[in-house]
């Protein structure tokens, strides 16, 4: 790893301080980029989960409303049939 390297630097001699600082800056930038990427991925996962939950809830509500409508329509139809049968008798 870059951080574990010797403080003599890659080129030795006069460059040792400069190279160590550059390596440290590169390591910090890479860590920051990694953290940002992980945060973005986590946010995307959260958004996808929320969207899936909302879609499932909407589908369940729509199915329940359709079922309730069919039950009410069936009850009304049975009531009309009963009343028409009673009138004939």
Short mmCIF file of N, CA and C in Angstrom, two decimals:
data_model
loop_
_atom_site.label_atom_id
_atom_site.label_comp_id
_atom_site.label_asym_id
_atom_site.label_seq_id
_atom_site.Cartn_x
_atom_site.Cartn_y
_atom_site.Cartn_z
N UNK A 1 0.83 -1.20 0.00
CA UNK A 1 0.00 0.00 0.00
C UNK A 1 0.86 1.24 0.00
N UNK A 2 0.28 2.34 -0.41
CA UNK A 2 1.03 3.59 -0.48
C UNK A 2 1.43 4.10 0.90
N UNK A 3 0.55 3.93 1.88
CA UNK A 3 0.81 4.48 3.21
C UNK A 3 1.92 3.71 3.90
N UNK A 4 2.09 2.44 3.59
CA UNK A 4 3.05 1.59 4.29
C UNK A 4 4.48 1.75 3.76
N UNK A 5 4.69 2.55 2.74
CA UNK A 5 6.02 2.67 2.14
C UNK A 5 6.94 3.46 3.04
N UNK A 6 8.21 3.31 2.80
CA UNK A 6 9.23 4.00 3.59
C UNK A 6 9.17 5.50 3.34
N UNK A 7 9.63 6.29 4.33
CA UNK A 7 9.61 7.75 4.16
C UNK A 7 10.73 8.22 3.25
N UNK A 8 11.56 7.30 2.75
CA UNK A 8 12.63 7.71 1.83
C UNK A 8 12.06 8.08 0.47
N UNK A 9 10.87 7.68 0.17
CA UNK A 9 10.25 8.02 -1.10
C UNK A 9 10.64 7.07 -2.20
N UNK A 10 9.99 7.20 -3.32
CA UNK A 10 10.24 6.30 -4.44
C UNK A 10 11.56 6.60 -5.13
N UNK A 11 11.98 7.85 -5.14
CA UNK A 11 13.16 8.24 -5.89
C UNK A 11 14.37 8.44 -4.99
N UNK A 12 14.17 8.44 -3.69
CA UNK A 12 15.29 8.62 -2.77
C UNK A 12 15.83 10.03 -2.83
N UNK A 13 16.81 10.33 -2.02
CA UNK A 13 17.51 11.60 -2.07
C UNK A 13 16.64 12.80 -1.75
N UNK A 14 16.68 13.84 -2.64
CA UNK A 14 16.04 15.12 -2.39
C UNK A 14 14.50 15.05 -2.44
N UNK A 15 13.96 14.02 -3.04
CA UNK A 15 12.51 13.97 -3.26
C UNK A 15 11.76 13.28 -2.13
N UNK A 16 12.45 12.82 -1.08
CA UNK A 16 11.78 11.94 -0.13
C UNK A 16 10.58 12.59 0.56
N UNK A 17 10.67 13.84 0.98
CA UNK A 17 9.55 14.51 1.63
C UNK A 17 8.40 14.75 0.67
N UNK A 18 8.72 15.21 -0.54
CA UNK A 18 7.71 15.52 -1.54
C UNK A 18 6.93 14.27 -1.94
N UNK A 19 7.65 13.18 -2.17
CA UNK A 19 7.01 11.95 -2.61
C UNK A 19 6.13 11.40 -1.49
N UNK A 20 6.56 11.49 -0.25
CA UNK A 20 5.74 10.99 0.86
C UNK A 20 4.44 11.79 0.98
N UNK A 21 4.56 13.11 0.81
CA UNK A 21 3.35 13.94 0.86
C UNK A 21 2.43 13.59 -0.30
N UNK A 22 2.97 13.40 -1.48
CA UNK A 22 2.15 13.03 -2.63
C UNK A 22 1.45 11.69 -2.41
N UNK A 23 2.19 10.73 -1.87
CA UNK A 23 1.60 9.42 -1.61
C UNK A 23 0.48 9.54 -0.58
N UNK A 24 0.70 10.34 0.44
CA UNK A 24 -0.32 10.54 1.46
C UNK A 24 -1.56 11.20 0.86
N UNK A 25 -1.36 12.22 0.03
CA UNK A 25 -2.49 12.91 -0.60
C UNK A 25 -3.25 11.95 -1.51
N UNK A 26 -2.54 11.15 -2.28
CA UNK A 26 -3.19 10.18 -3.17
C UNK A 26 -3.99 9.17 -2.34
N UNK A 27 -3.41 8.71 -1.23
CA UNK A 27 -4.12 7.75 -0.39
C UNK A 27 -5.38 8.36 0.19
N UNK A 28 -5.30 9.61 0.67
CA UNK A 28 -6.48 10.27 1.23
C UNK A 28 -7.54 10.48 0.16
N UNK A 29 -7.14 10.90 -1.03
CA UNK A 29 -8.09 11.11 -2.13
C UNK A 29 -8.77 9.79 -2.50
N UNK A 30 -8.00 8.71 -2.55
CA UNK A 30 -8.60 7.41 -2.87
C UNK A 30 -9.60 6.98 -1.80
N UNK A 31 -9.25 7.21 -0.54
CA UNK A 31 -10.18 6.86 0.54
C UNK A 31 -11.45 7.70 0.45
N UNK A 32 -11.31 9.00 0.18
CA UNK A 32 -12.49 9.86 0.05
C UNK A 32 -13.36 9.42 -1.11
N UNK A 33 -12.74 9.10 -2.24
CA UNK A 33 -13.50 8.63 -3.41
C UNK A 33 -14.23 7.33 -3.09
N UNK A 34 -13.55 6.42 -2.38
CA UNK A 34 -14.19 5.16 -2.00
C UNK A 34 -15.39 5.39 -1.10
N UNK A 35 -15.25 6.29 -0.13
CA UNK A 35 -16.36 6.59 0.78
C UNK A 35 -17.52 7.22 0.01
N UNK A 36 -17.23 8.14 -0.90
CA UNK A 36 -18.28 8.78 -1.69
C UNK A 36 -19.01 7.74 -2.55
N UNK A 37 -18.26 6.85 -3.17
CA UNK A 37 -18.87 5.81 -4.00
C UNK A 37 -19.76 4.90 -3.16
N UNK A 38 -19.28 4.53 -1.97
CA UNK A 38 -20.08 3.68 -1.09
C UNK A 38 -21.35 4.38 -0.64
N UNK A 39 -21.27 5.67 -0.34
CA UNK A 39 -22.46 6.43 0.07
C UNK A 39 -23.46 6.51 -1.08
N UNK A 40 -22.98 6.75 -2.29
CA UNK A 40 -23.87 6.83 -3.45
C UNK A 40 -24.54 5.48 -3.70
N UNK A 41 -23.79 4.40 -3.60
CA UNK A 41 -24.37 3.07 -3.79
C UNK A 41 -25.42 2.79 -2.72
N UNK A 42 -25.13 3.18 -1.47
CA UNK A 42 -26.10 2.97 -0.40
C UNK A 42 -27.38 3.77 -0.65
N UNK A 43 -27.23 5.01 -1.11
CA UNK A 43 -28.41 5.82 -1.41
C UNK A 43 -29.23 5.22 -2.55
N UNK A 44 -28.56 4.73 -3.56
CA UNK A 44 -29.27 4.09 -4.68
C UNK A 44 -30.04 2.87 -4.19
N UNK A 45 -29.41 2.07 -3.34
CA UNK A 45 -30.08 0.88 -2.80
C UNK A 45 -31.31 1.29 -1.99
N UNK A 46 -31.18 2.33 -1.16
CA UNK A 46 -32.30 2.80 -0.35
C UNK A 46 -33.44 3.28 -1.25
N UNK A 47 -33.11 4.04 -2.30
CA UNK A 47 -34.14 4.54 -3.21
C UNK A 47 -34.83 3.38 -3.92
N UNK A 48 -34.09 2.39 -4.36
CA UNK A 48 -34.69 1.23 -5.03
C UNK A 48 -35.62 0.48 -4.08
N UNK A 49 -35.19 0.29 -2.84
CA UNK A 49 -36.03 -0.41 -1.87
C UNK A 49 -37.31 0.38 -1.61
N UNK A 50 -37.20 1.70 -1.46
CA UNK A 50 -38.39 2.53 -1.22
C UNK A 50 -39.34 2.45 -2.41
N UNK A 51 -38.82 2.51 -3.61
CA UNK A 51 -39.67 2.43 -4.81
C UNK A 51 -40.37 1.08 -4.88
N UNK A 52 -39.66 0.01 -4.58
CA UNK A 52 -40.26 -1.33 -4.62
C UNK A 52 -41.37 -1.43 -3.57
N UNK A 53 -41.12 -0.91 -2.37
CA UNK A 53 -42.15 -0.96 -1.31
C UNK A 53 -43.38 -0.16 -1.73
N UNK A 54 -43.17 1.02 -2.30
CA UNK A 54 -44.31 1.84 -2.73
C UNK A 54 -45.10 1.13 -3.82
N UNK A 55 -44.43 0.53 -4.78
CA UNK A 55 -45.11 -0.19 -5.85
C UNK A 55 -45.92 -1.36 -5.28
N UNK A 56 -45.33 -2.10 -4.34
CA UNK A 56 -46.04 -3.23 -3.74
C UNK A 56 -47.28 -2.75 -2.99
N UNK A 57 -47.15 -1.65 -2.23
CA UNK A 57 -48.30 -1.12 -1.49
C UNK A 57 -49.39 -0.67 -2.46
N UNK A 58 -49.03 0.01 -3.53
CA UNK A 58 -50.02 0.46 -4.51
C UNK A 58 -50.73 -0.73 -5.15
N UNK A 59 -49.98 -1.75 -5.50
CA UNK A 59 -50.59 -2.94 -6.11
C UNK A 59 -51.55 -3.61 -5.13
N UNK A 60 -51.15 -3.72 -3.87
CA UNK A 60 -52.03 -4.35 -2.87
C UNK A 60 -53.30 -3.53 -2.69
N UNK A 61 -53.18 -2.20 -2.64
CA UNK A 61 -54.36 -1.35 -2.48
C UNK A 61 -55.29 -1.47 -3.69
N UNK A 62 -54.72 -1.46 -4.88
CA UNK A 62 -55.54 -1.58 -6.09
C UNK A 62 -56.26 -2.93 -6.12
N UNK A 63 -55.54 -4.00 -5.80
CA UNK A 63 -56.17 -5.33 -5.79
C UNK A 63 -57.27 -5.38 -4.74
N UNK A 64 -57.04 -4.79 -3.57
CA UNK A 64 -58.07 -4.78 -2.53
C UNK A 64 -59.30 -3.99 -2.98
N UNK A 65 -59.08 -2.85 -3.62
CA UNK A 65 -60.22 -2.05 -4.09
C UNK A 65 -61.00 -2.78 -5.18
N UNK A 66 -60.30 -3.43 -6.08
CA UNK A 66 -60.98 -4.19 -7.13
C UNK A 66 -61.78 -5.34 -6.51
N UNK A 67 -61.17 -6.02 -5.54
CA UNK A 67 -61.89 -7.11 -4.88
C UNK A 67 -63.12 -6.61 -4.14
N UNK A 68 -62.98 -5.49 -3.44
CA UNK A 68 -64.12 -4.91 -2.73
C UNK A 68 -65.22 -4.50 -3.70
N UNK A 69 -64.82 -3.92 -4.81
CA UNK A 69 -65.80 -3.52 -5.83
C UNK A 69 -66.55 -4.74 -6.37
N UNK A 70 -65.82 -5.83 -6.62
CA UNK A 70 -66.47 -7.04 -7.12
C UNK A 70 -67.42 -7.63 -6.08
N UNK A 71 -67.02 -7.58 -4.81
CA UNK A 71 -67.91 -8.10 -3.76
C UNK A 71 -69.18 -7.26 -3.68
N UNK A 72 -69.05 -5.94 -3.70
CA UNK A 72 -70.22 -5.06 -3.63
C UNK A 72 -71.11 -5.27 -4.86
N UNK A 73 -70.48 -5.36 -6.03
CA UNK A 73 -71.27 -5.57 -7.26
C UNK A 73 -71.99 -6.92 -7.21
N UNK A 74 -71.32 -7.93 -6.69
CA UNK A 74 -71.97 -9.24 -6.56
C UNK A 74 -73.13 -9.20 -5.60
N UNK A 75 -72.96 -8.49 -4.47
CA UNK A 75 -74.05 -8.38 -3.50
C UNK A 75 -75.24 -7.64 -4.10
N UNK A 76 -74.99 -6.58 -4.84
CA UNK A 76 -76.07 -5.83 -5.48
C UNK A 76 -76.77 -6.71 -6.52
N UNK A 77 -76.00 -7.44 -7.28
CA UNK A 77 -76.58 -8.32 -8.30
C UNK A 77 -77.45 -9.42 -7.66
N UNK A 78 -76.94 -10.01 -6.58
CA UNK A 78 -77.73 -11.03 -5.88
C UNK A 78 -79.01 -10.42 -5.32
N UNK A 79 -78.92 -9.22 -4.79
CA UNK A 79 -80.11 -8.54 -4.27
C UNK A 79 -81.13 -8.28 -5.36
N UNK A 80 -80.67 -7.84 -6.52
CA UNK A 80 -81.59 -7.60 -7.64
C UNK A 80 -82.22 -8.89 -8.11
N UNK A 81 -81.43 -9.95 -8.18
CA UNK A 81 -81.98 -11.24 -8.62
C UNK A 81 -83.02 -11.75 -7.62
N UNK A 82 -82.73 -11.59 -6.33
CA UNK A 82 -83.69 -12.03 -5.31
C UNK A 82 -85.00 -11.24 -5.41
N UNK A 83 -84.88 -9.95 -5.59
CA UNK A 83 -86.10 -9.14 -5.67
C UNK A 83 -86.90 -9.48 -6.92
N UNK A 84 -86.23 -9.75 -8.03
CA UNK A 84 -86.96 -10.10 -9.25
C UNK A 84 -87.60 -11.48 -9.13
N UNK A 85 -86.94 -12.40 -8.44
CA UNK A 85 -87.52 -13.73 -8.24
C UNK A 85 -88.73 -13.63 -7.32
N UNK A 86 -88.62 -12.80 -6.28
CA UNK A 86 -89.75 -12.64 -5.35
C UNK A 86 -90.95 -12.01 -6.05
N UNK A 87 -90.71 -11.09 -6.96
CA UNK A 87 -91.83 -10.45 -7.69
C UNK A 87 -92.54 -11.47 -8.58
N UNK A 88 -91.79 -12.40 -9.16
CA UNK A 88 -92.40 -13.39 -10.04
C UNK A 88 -93.23 -14.39 -9.24
N UNK A 89 -92.77 -14.63 -8.00
CA UNK A 89 -93.53 -15.59 -7.18
C UNK A 89 -94.71 -14.86 -6.59
#
